[in-house]
PDB file of C-alpha atoms in Angstrom:
ATOM      1  CA  MET A  34     -42.693 -59.683  18.128  1.00 94.00           C
ATOM      2  CA  LEU A  35     -42.155 -57.231  20.963  1.00 98.00           C
ATOM      3  CA  GLN A  36     -42.904 -53.630  19.969  1.00 98.00           C
ATOM      4  CA  PHE A  37     -40.576 -50.923  21.256  1.00 98.00           C
ATOM      5  CA  TYR A  38     -41.665 -47.274  21.103  1.00 97.00           C
ATOM      6  CA  TYR A  39     -38.740 -44.935  21.575  1.00 96.00           C
ATOM      7  CA  ALA A  40     -36.784 -41.872  20.536  1.00 94.00           C
ATOM      8  CA  PRO A  41     -32.979 -42.144  20.335  1.00 92.00           C
ATOM      9  CA  LEU A  42     -32.477 -38.849  22.199  1.00 92.00           C
ATOM     10  CA  SER A  43     -34.301 -40.096  25.302  1.00 93.00           C
ATOM     11  CA  PRO A  44     -32.018 -41.477  28.061  1.00 94.00           C
ATOM     12  CA  ASN A  45     -34.995 -43.355  29.521  1.00 96.00           C
ATOM     13  CA  ALA A  46     -35.694 -45.001  26.188  1.00 97.00           C
ATOM     14  CA  ARG A  47     -32.011 -45.720  25.671  1.00 97.00           C
ATOM     15  CA  ARG A  48     -31.783 -47.748  28.891  1.00 98.00           C
ATOM     16  CA  VAL A  49     -34.549 -50.008  27.568  1.00 98.00           C
ATOM     17  CA  TRP A  50     -32.950 -50.151  24.120  1.00 98.00           C
ATOM     18  CA  ILE A  51     -29.604 -51.230  25.600  1.00 98.00           C
ATOM     19  CA  THR A  52     -31.323 -53.867  27.746  1.00 98.00           C
ATOM     20  CA  LEU A  53     -33.087 -55.329  24.703  1.00 98.00           C
ATOM     21  CA  LEU A  54     -29.755 -55.525  22.895  1.00 98.00           C
ATOM     22  CA  GLU A  55     -27.828 -56.956  25.848  1.00 98.00           C
ATOM     23  CA  LYS A  56     -30.477 -59.650  26.321  1.00 98.00           C
ATOM     24  CA  GLY A  57     -30.673 -60.391  22.612  1.00 98.00           C
ATOM     25  CA  ILE A  58     -34.452 -59.900  22.538  1.00 98.00           C
ATOM     26  CA  ASP A  59     -35.941 -59.548  19.082  1.00 97.00           C
ATOM     27  CA  PHE A  60     -38.058 -56.419  18.806  1.00 98.00           C
ATOM     28  CA  GLU A  61     -39.724 -54.193  16.274  1.00 97.00           C
ATOM     29  CA  PRO A  62     -38.613 -50.564  16.714  1.00 97.00           C
ATOM     30  CA  ASN A  63     -41.265 -47.852  16.512  1.00 95.00           C
ATOM     31  CA  LEU A  64     -39.503 -44.508  16.253  1.00 94.00           C
ATOM     32  CA  LEU A  65     -41.273 -41.414  17.561  1.00 92.00           C
ATOM     33  CA  GLN A  66     -40.034 -37.978  16.583  1.00 85.00           C
ATOM     34  CA  LEU A  67     -41.759 -36.332  19.576  1.00 83.00           C
ATOM     35  CA  ASN A  68     -42.950 -33.573  17.266  1.00 82.00           C
ATOM     36  CA  GLY A  69     -46.571 -34.216  18.153  1.00 83.00           C
ATOM     37  CA  ASP A  70     -46.728 -37.856  17.101  1.00 83.00           C
ATOM     38  CA  GLN A  71     -46.784 -38.828  20.786  1.00 88.00           C
ATOM     39  CA  LEU A  72     -50.117 -36.989  21.025  1.00 84.00           C
ATOM     40  CA  GLN A  73     -51.792 -38.916  18.244  1.00 90.00           C
ATOM     41  CA  ALA A  74     -54.786 -41.025  19.199  1.00 92.00           C
ATOM     42  CA  ASP A  75     -53.177 -44.343  18.283  1.00 91.00           C
ATOM     43  CA  PHE A  76     -50.223 -43.719  20.607  1.00 91.00           C
ATOM     44  CA  ILE A  77     -52.323 -42.280  23.438  1.00 94.00           C
ATOM     45  CA  GLU A  78     -54.310 -45.517  23.295  1.00 93.00           C
ATOM     46  CA  ILE A  79     -51.052 -47.299  24.103  1.00 93.00           C
ATOM     47  CA  ASN A  80     -49.850 -44.778  26.680  1.00 94.00           C
ATOM     48  CA  PRO A  81     -52.369 -42.187  27.913  1.00 95.00           C
ATOM     49  CA  PHE A  82     -49.508 -40.169  29.418  1.00 94.00           C
ATOM     50  CA  HIS A  83     -48.029 -39.788  25.891  1.00 89.00           C
ATOM     51  CA  HIS A  84     -44.394 -40.355  26.731  1.00 92.00           C
ATOM     52  CA  ILE A  85     -41.744 -42.920  25.912  1.00 95.00           C
ATOM     53  CA  PRO A  86     -40.455 -45.567  26.258  1.00 97.00           C
ATOM     54  CA  VAL A  87     -43.237 -48.103  25.880  1.00 97.00           C
ATOM     55  CA  ILE A  88     -43.143 -51.781  25.030  1.00 98.00           C
ATOM     56  CA  VAL A  89     -45.999 -53.976  23.887  1.00 98.00           C
ATOM     57  CA  ASP A  90     -45.183 -57.652  24.315  1.00 97.00           C
ATOM     58  CA  ASP A  91     -47.778 -60.106  23.015  1.00 95.00           C
ATOM     59  CA  GLY A  92     -50.441 -57.493  23.627  1.00 95.00           C
ATOM     60  CA  PHE A  93     -49.208 -56.596  27.130  1.00 97.00           C
ATOM     61  CA  LYS A  94     -48.337 -52.903  27.474  1.00 97.00           C
ATOM     62  CA  VAL A  95     -45.642 -51.653  29.831  1.00 98.00           C
ATOM     63  CA  ILE A  96     -44.799 -47.981  30.390  1.00 97.00           C
ATOM     64  CA  GLU A  97     -42.125 -46.346  32.597  1.00 97.00           C
ATOM     65  CA  SER A  98     -38.566 -47.391  31.861  1.00 97.00           C
ATOM     66  CA  LEU A  99     -37.698 -48.991  35.207  1.00 97.00           C
ATOM     67  CA  ALA A 100     -40.900 -51.035  35.151  1.00 98.00           C
ATOM     68  CA  ILE A 101     -40.032 -52.123  31.619  1.00 98.00           C
ATOM     69  CA  LEU A 102     -36.571 -53.241  32.744  1.00 98.00           C
ATOM     70  CA  ASP A 103     -38.051 -55.322  35.576  1.00 98.00           C
ATOM     71  CA  TYR A 104     -40.537 -56.876  33.164  1.00 98.00           C
ATOM     72  CA  LEU A 105     -37.836 -57.767  30.657  1.00 98.00           C
ATOM     73  CA  GLU A 106     -35.662 -59.276  33.374  1.00 98.00           C
ATOM     74  CA  SER A 107     -38.523 -61.442  34.624  1.00 98.00           C
ATOM     75  CA  LYS A 108     -39.922 -62.444  31.227  1.00 97.00           C
ATOM     76  CA  TYR A 109     -36.544 -62.964  29.538  1.00 97.00           C
ATOM     77  CA  PRO A 110     -34.233 -64.099  32.366  1.00 97.00           C
ATOM     78  CA  THR A 111     -31.272 -65.101  30.178  1.00 97.00           C
ATOM     79  CA  PRO A 112     -28.783 -63.554  30.348  1.00 97.00           C
ATOM     80  CA  ALA A 113     -29.522 -62.441  33.894  1.00 98.00           C
ATOM     81  CA  LEU A 114     -29.098 -58.701  34.435  1.00 98.00           C
ATOM     82  CA  LEU A 115     -29.926 -58.678  38.130  1.00 98.00           C
ATOM     83  CA  PRO A 116     -28.145 -60.622  40.877  1.00 97.00           C
ATOM     84  CA  SER A 117     -30.078 -63.000  43.120  1.00 95.00           C
ATOM     85  CA  GLU A 118     -28.094 -62.376  46.311  1.00 97.00           C
ATOM     86  CA  SER A 119     -29.964 -59.941  48.543  1.00 97.00           C
ATOM     87  CA  LYS A 120     -27.202 -57.371  49.175  1.00 97.00           C
ATOM     88  CA  ALA A 121     -26.091 -57.277  45.555  1.00 97.00           C
ATOM     89  CA  LEU A 122     -29.703 -56.943  44.416  1.00 97.00           C
ATOM     90  CA  ALA A 123     -30.237 -54.046  46.802  1.00 98.00           C
ATOM     91  CA  GLN A 124     -27.115 -52.334  45.475  1.00 98.00           C
ATOM     92  CA  ALA A 125     -28.255 -52.783  41.883  1.00 98.00           C
ATOM     93  CA  LYS A 126     -31.664 -51.316  42.698  1.00 98.00           C
ATOM     94  CA  MET A 127     -30.101 -48.426  44.630  1.00 98.00           C
ATOM     95  CA  VAL A 128     -27.916 -47.468  41.684  1.00 98.00           C
ATOM     96  CA  GLN A 129     -30.936 -47.499  39.385  1.00 98.00           C
ATOM     97  CA  MET A 130     -33.107 -45.409  41.716  1.00 98.00           C
ATOM     98  CA  VAL A 131     -30.363 -42.942  42.653  1.00 98.00           C
ATOM     99  CA  THR A 132     -29.620 -42.416  38.962  1.00 98.00           C
ATOM    100  CA  ALA A 133     -33.294 -41.817  38.184  1.00 97.00           C
ATOM    101  CA  ASN A 134     -34.177 -39.725  41.242  1.00 97.00           C
ATOM    102  CA  GLU A 135     -30.975 -37.990  42.339  1.00 98.00           C
ATOM    103  CA  LEU A 136     -28.599 -37.831  39.373  1.00 98.00           C
ATOM    104  CA  PHE A 137     -30.547 -37.333  36.165  1.00 97.00           C
ATOM    105  CA  PRO A 138     -32.796 -34.499  37.470  1.00 96.00           C
ATOM    106  CA  LYS A 139     -29.686 -32.563  38.509  1.00 97.00           C
ATOM    107  CA  THR A 140     -28.352 -32.644  34.955  1.00 96.00           C
ATOM    108  CA  ILE A 141     -31.208 -30.340  33.888  1.00 95.00           C
ATOM    109  CA  PRO A 142     -29.679 -27.205  35.511  1.00 95.00           C
ATOM    110  CA  LEU A 143     -26.369 -28.102  33.866  1.00 96.00           C
ATOM    111  CA  MET A 144     -28.073 -27.722  30.498  1.00 94.00           C
ATOM    112  CA  CYS A 145     -30.276 -24.738  31.313  1.00 93.00           C
ATOM    113  CA  GLU A 146     -28.345 -22.476  33.696  1.00 93.00           C
ATOM    114  CA  SER A 147     -25.088 -20.550  33.455  1.00 93.00           C
ATOM    115  CA  SER A 148     -22.096 -22.146  35.141  1.00 93.00           C
ATOM    116  CA  GLU A 149     -21.979 -19.311  37.699  1.00 94.00           C
ATOM    117  CA  SER A 150     -25.627 -19.531  38.720  1.00 95.00           C
ATOM    118  CA  PRO A 151     -26.641 -20.842  42.169  1.00 96.00           C
ATOM    119  CA  GLN A 152     -28.779 -23.510  40.489  1.00 95.00           C
ATOM    120  CA  PHE A 153     -25.825 -24.817  38.483  1.00 96.00           C
ATOM    121  CA  LEU A 154     -23.480 -24.817  41.472  1.00 97.00           C
ATOM    122  CA  GLN A 155     -26.039 -26.557  43.691  1.00 98.00           C
ATOM    123  CA  ALA A 156     -26.582 -29.196  41.009  1.00 97.00           C
ATOM    124  CA  VAL A 157     -22.844 -29.862  40.758  1.00 97.00           C
ATOM    125  CA  LYS A 158     -22.634 -30.219  44.539  1.00 98.00           C
ATOM    126  CA  HIS A 159     -25.473 -32.732  44.553  1.00 98.00           C
ATOM    127  CA  ILE A 160     -24.007 -34.679  41.627  1.00 98.00           C
ATOM    128  CA  ASN A 161     -20.710 -34.994  43.476  1.00 98.00           C
ATOM    129  CA  ILE A 162     -22.568 -36.535  46.404  1.00 98.00           C
ATOM    130  CA  VAL A 163     -24.023 -39.079  43.968  1.00 98.00           C
ATOM    131  CA  LEU A 164     -20.584 -39.772  42.489  1.00 98.00           C
ATOM    132  CA  GLN A 165     -19.124 -40.366  45.945  1.00 98.00           C
ATOM    133  CA  PHE A 166     -21.984 -42.737  46.722  1.00 98.00           C
ATOM    134  CA  PHE A 167     -21.463 -44.625  43.468  1.00 98.00           C
ATOM    135  CA  THR A 168     -17.714 -44.849  44.089  1.00 98.00           C
ATOM    136  CA  GLY A 169     -18.415 -46.530  47.400  1.00 97.00           C
ATOM    137  CA  ILE A 170     -20.624 -49.115  45.710  1.00 97.00           C
ATOM    138  CA  ILE A 171     -18.456 -49.975  42.723  1.00 98.00           C
ATOM    139  CA  GLY A 172     -15.170 -50.136  44.636  1.00 96.00           C
ATOM    140  CA  ASP A 173     -12.545 -51.760  42.422  1.00 95.00           C
ATOM    141  CA  ARG A 174     -14.991 -54.035  40.599  1.00 96.00           C
ATOM    142  CA  PRO A 175     -15.456 -53.889  36.817  1.00 97.00           C
ATOM    143  CA  PHE A 176     -19.228 -53.420  37.178  1.00 98.00           C
ATOM    144  CA  PHE A 177     -21.381 -51.902  39.871  1.00 98.00           C
ATOM    145  CA  VAL A 178     -22.288 -55.104  41.669  1.00 96.00           C
ATOM    146  CA  GLY A 179     -19.616 -57.548  40.641  1.00 93.00           C
ATOM    147  CA  GLU A 180     -17.998 -59.153  37.639  1.00 95.00           C
ATOM    148  CA  LYS A 181     -21.013 -59.019  35.321  1.00 97.00           C
ATOM    149  CA  LEU A 182     -23.140 -56.337  33.728  1.00 98.00           C
ATOM    150  CA  THR A 183     -26.429 -55.597  35.490  1.00 98.00           C
ATOM    151  CA  LEU A 184     -29.327 -53.201  35.078  1.00 98.00           C
ATOM    152  CA  ALA A 185     -27.466 -50.912  37.481  1.00 98.00           C
ATOM    153  CA  ASP A 186     -24.752 -50.426  34.866  1.00 98.00           C
ATOM    154  CA  ILE A 187     -27.302 -49.936  32.104  1.00 98.00           C
ATOM    155  CA  VAL A 188     -29.303 -47.266  33.932  1.00 98.00           C
ATOM    156  CA  ALA A 189     -26.260 -45.383  35.238  1.00 98.00           C
ATOM    157  CA  GLY A 190     -24.527 -45.903  31.899  1.00 98.00           C
ATOM    158  CA  THR A 191     -26.996 -43.678  30.065  1.00 96.00           C
ATOM    159  CA  VAL A 192     -26.178 -40.688  32.293  1.00 97.00           C
ATOM    160  CA  LEU A 193     -22.715 -40.873  33.867  1.00 97.00           C
ATOM    161  CA  PRO A 194     -20.681 -40.899  30.623  1.00 96.00           C
ATOM    162  CA  PHE A 195     -22.252 -37.571  29.572  1.00 95.00           C
ATOM    163  CA  LEU A 196     -21.381 -35.661  32.751  1.00 97.00           C
ATOM    164  CA  PRO A 197     -18.036 -34.324  31.439  1.00 96.00           C
ATOM    165  CA  LYS A 198     -19.897 -32.835  28.445  1.00 95.00           C
ATOM    166  CA  LEU A 199     -22.107 -30.998  30.924  1.00 95.00           C
ATOM    167  CA  GLY A 200     -19.289 -29.524  32.978  1.00 95.00           C
ATOM    168  CA  VAL A 201     -18.850 -32.190  35.667  1.00 97.00           C
ATOM    169  CA  GLY A 202     -15.572 -34.017  35.198  1.00 96.00           C
ATOM    170  CA  LEU A 203     -14.801 -37.474  36.559  1.00 97.00           C
ATOM    171  CA  ASP A 204     -11.081 -36.925  37.208  1.00 96.00           C
ATOM    172  CA  ASN A 205     -11.641 -37.163  40.955  1.00 97.00           C
ATOM    173  CA  TYR A 206     -13.490 -40.454  40.532  1.00 98.00           C
ATOM    174  CA  PRO A 207     -11.053 -42.745  38.684  1.00 97.00           C
ATOM    175  CA  GLN A 208     -13.109 -45.903  39.354  1.00 97.00           C
ATOM    176  CA  LEU A 209     -16.142 -44.336  37.695  1.00 98.00           C
ATOM    177  CA  GLN A 210     -14.071 -42.857  34.896  1.00 98.00           C
ATOM    178  CA  ASN A 211     -12.600 -46.269  34.095  1.00 97.00           C
ATOM    179  CA  TRP A 212     -16.059 -47.815  34.302  1.00 98.00           C
ATOM    180  CA  CYS A 213     -17.433 -45.231  31.838  1.00 97.00           C
ATOM    181  CA  GLU A 214     -14.651 -45.933  29.369  1.00 97.00           C
ATOM    182  CA  HIS A 215     -15.165 -49.680  29.709  1.00 97.00           C
ATOM    183  CA  ILE A 216     -18.948 -49.667  29.412  1.00 97.00           C
ATOM    184  CA  SER A 217     -18.977 -47.272  26.471  1.00 96.00           C
ATOM    185  CA  GLN A 218     -17.046 -49.827  24.402  1.00 97.00           C
ATOM    186  CA  ARG A 219     -19.766 -52.466  24.657  1.00 98.00           C
ATOM    187  CA  PRO A 220     -21.599 -53.059  21.339  1.00 98.00           C
ATOM    188  CA  ALA A 221     -24.990 -52.110  22.818  1.00 98.00           C
ATOM    189  CA  TRP A 222     -23.619 -48.711  23.883  1.00 98.00           C
ATOM    190  CA  GLN A 223     -21.894 -48.208  20.565  1.00 97.00           C
ATOM    191  CA  LYS A 224     -25.080 -49.023  18.640  1.00 97.00           C
ATOM    192  CA  THR A 225     -27.189 -46.589  20.672  1.00 97.00           C
ATOM    193  CA  GLN A 226     -24.578 -43.875  21.212  1.00 94.00           C
ATOM    194  CA  LEU A 227     -25.616 -40.280  20.571  1.00 92.00           C
ATOM    195  CA  SER A 228     -23.494 -38.290  18.178  1.00 91.00           C
ATOM    196  CA  ASP A 229     -22.279 -34.860  19.266  1.00 92.00           C
ATOM    197  CA  ALA A 230     -24.992 -33.313  17.088  1.00 94.00           C
ATOM    198  CA  ASP A 231     -27.630 -35.553  18.677  1.00 91.00           C
ATOM    199  CA  PHE A 232     -26.457 -34.568  22.139  1.00 91.00           C
ATOM    200  CA  GLU A 233     -26.695 -30.884  21.278  1.00 92.00           C
ATOM    201  CA  GLU A 234     -30.210 -31.463  19.969  1.00 91.00           C
ATOM    202  CA  PHE A 235     -31.101 -33.262  23.219  1.00 91.00           C
ATOM    203  CA  LYS A 236     -29.878 -30.273  25.242  1.00 91.00           C
ATOM    204  CA  ARG A 237     -31.829 -27.894  22.994  1.00 91.00           C
ATOM    205  CA  ARG A 238     -35.026 -29.850  23.563  1.00 88.00           C
ATOM    206  CA  VAL A 239     -34.469 -29.939  27.310  1.00 89.00           C
ATOM    207  CA  ARG A 240     -33.986 -26.168  27.408  1.00 89.00           C
ATOM    208  CA  PHE A 241     -37.148 -25.667  25.338  1.00 87.00           C
ATOM    209  CA  LEU A 242     -39.218 -27.861  27.658  1.00 83.00           C
ATOM    210  CA  VAL A 243     -37.878 -26.078  30.732  1.00 85.00           C
ATOM    211  CA  ARG A 244     -38.755 -22.667  29.254  1.00 84.00           C
ATOM    212  CA  LEU A 245     -42.207 -23.959  28.328  1.00 80.00           C
ATOM    213  CA  HIS A 246     -42.754 -25.254  31.847  1.00 71.00           C
ATOM    214  CA  ARG A 247     -41.626 -21.979  33.410  1.00 75.00           C
ATOM    215  CA  ARG A 248     -43.980 -19.970  31.197  1.00 76.00           C
ATOM    216  CA  GLU A 249     -46.858 -22.241  32.182  1.00 76.00           C
ATOM    217  CA  VAL A 250     -46.019 -21.888  35.881  1.00 68.00           C
ATOM    218  CA  ASN A 251     -45.825 -18.089  35.575  1.00 70.00           C
ATOM    219  CA  LYS A 252     -49.089 -17.996  33.674  1.00 67.00           C
ATOM    220  CA  ASN A 253     -50.847 -20.044  36.341  1.00 67.00           C
ATOM    221  CA  HIS A 254     -49.306 -17.914  39.088  1.00 59.00           C
ATOM    222  CA  GLN A 255     -50.527 -14.704  37.465  1.00 63.00           C
ATOM    223  CA  GLY A 256     -53.955 -16.235  37.040  1.00 61.00           C
ATOM    224  CA  ASP A 257     -54.101 -17.072  40.747  1.00 59.00           C
ATOM    225  CA  GLU A 258     -53.150 -13.499  41.667  1.00 61.00           C
ATOM    226  CA  ASN A 259     -55.945 -12.099  39.517  1.00 59.00           C
ATOM    227  CA  LYS A 260     -58.630 -14.195  41.166  1.00 61.00           C
TER     228      LYS A 260
END
C-alpha cells in the first residue's frame, strides 16, 4: 500500500492528502510531528532533505508536493484531475505554480509582520495581483478550468480559503469567494480541514521558523564581518 508521510498543519502535505482522497487511493498514513522526528535516520533515508510530504509507492519514493501530484495523476489516472486540452492544462499548471511561487510565500509576512509594516502592505499588494490573475482564469466557472475539479483547485484550495483569517478579504473577488465556499464543502476538504486551534499553531510554527532563520542569517552576517 502507498505510504504517505505528512503533518496535518502543512499546506503542502494537505494538497497531497486531498488528492489521495479525491482519487480514492488507498494509503497508509505516516504522521510526523516535526518535533525532530523528521531528522531521524529512518526518515532521512527516505528524504535526505527531511521535509514533508513524501510518498513511497511500491518502493518508489517521491518528494516535493507538486511532483507527487503529477505522479499520482499519471499512475492513478481515474478520476482525472488534469485536463487534456492544451490551454486548459496550461491554466491548471499556472494556477498551481502561481499558488506555490507567488501566493503562498506572501502569506508569511501576513503571519509574521504587523499590519502597518511595509512588508505586510507589500505582501497584500502582491496577493491582490494574484487574486486578480486568478479571477481572470476562473471567470464564472465553478472550478478553475471548467466544470470539474482539477489539481489547480486542490493546490489553490489549501491557501486561498485562509486569506481572510490572515487579513486579506475576498469581498472584492466574488468569484473566488464563491469558489472557496463551494470547495470547502467537499468531503476531502472537510476531512483535512484545520481547526482554529490548528491554524493558530501553524502560524506559531511559521513565526518560530522565521525568527530562527533571521537569527541564523544575522549570525552568519556577523561572522563574515569578523573575518
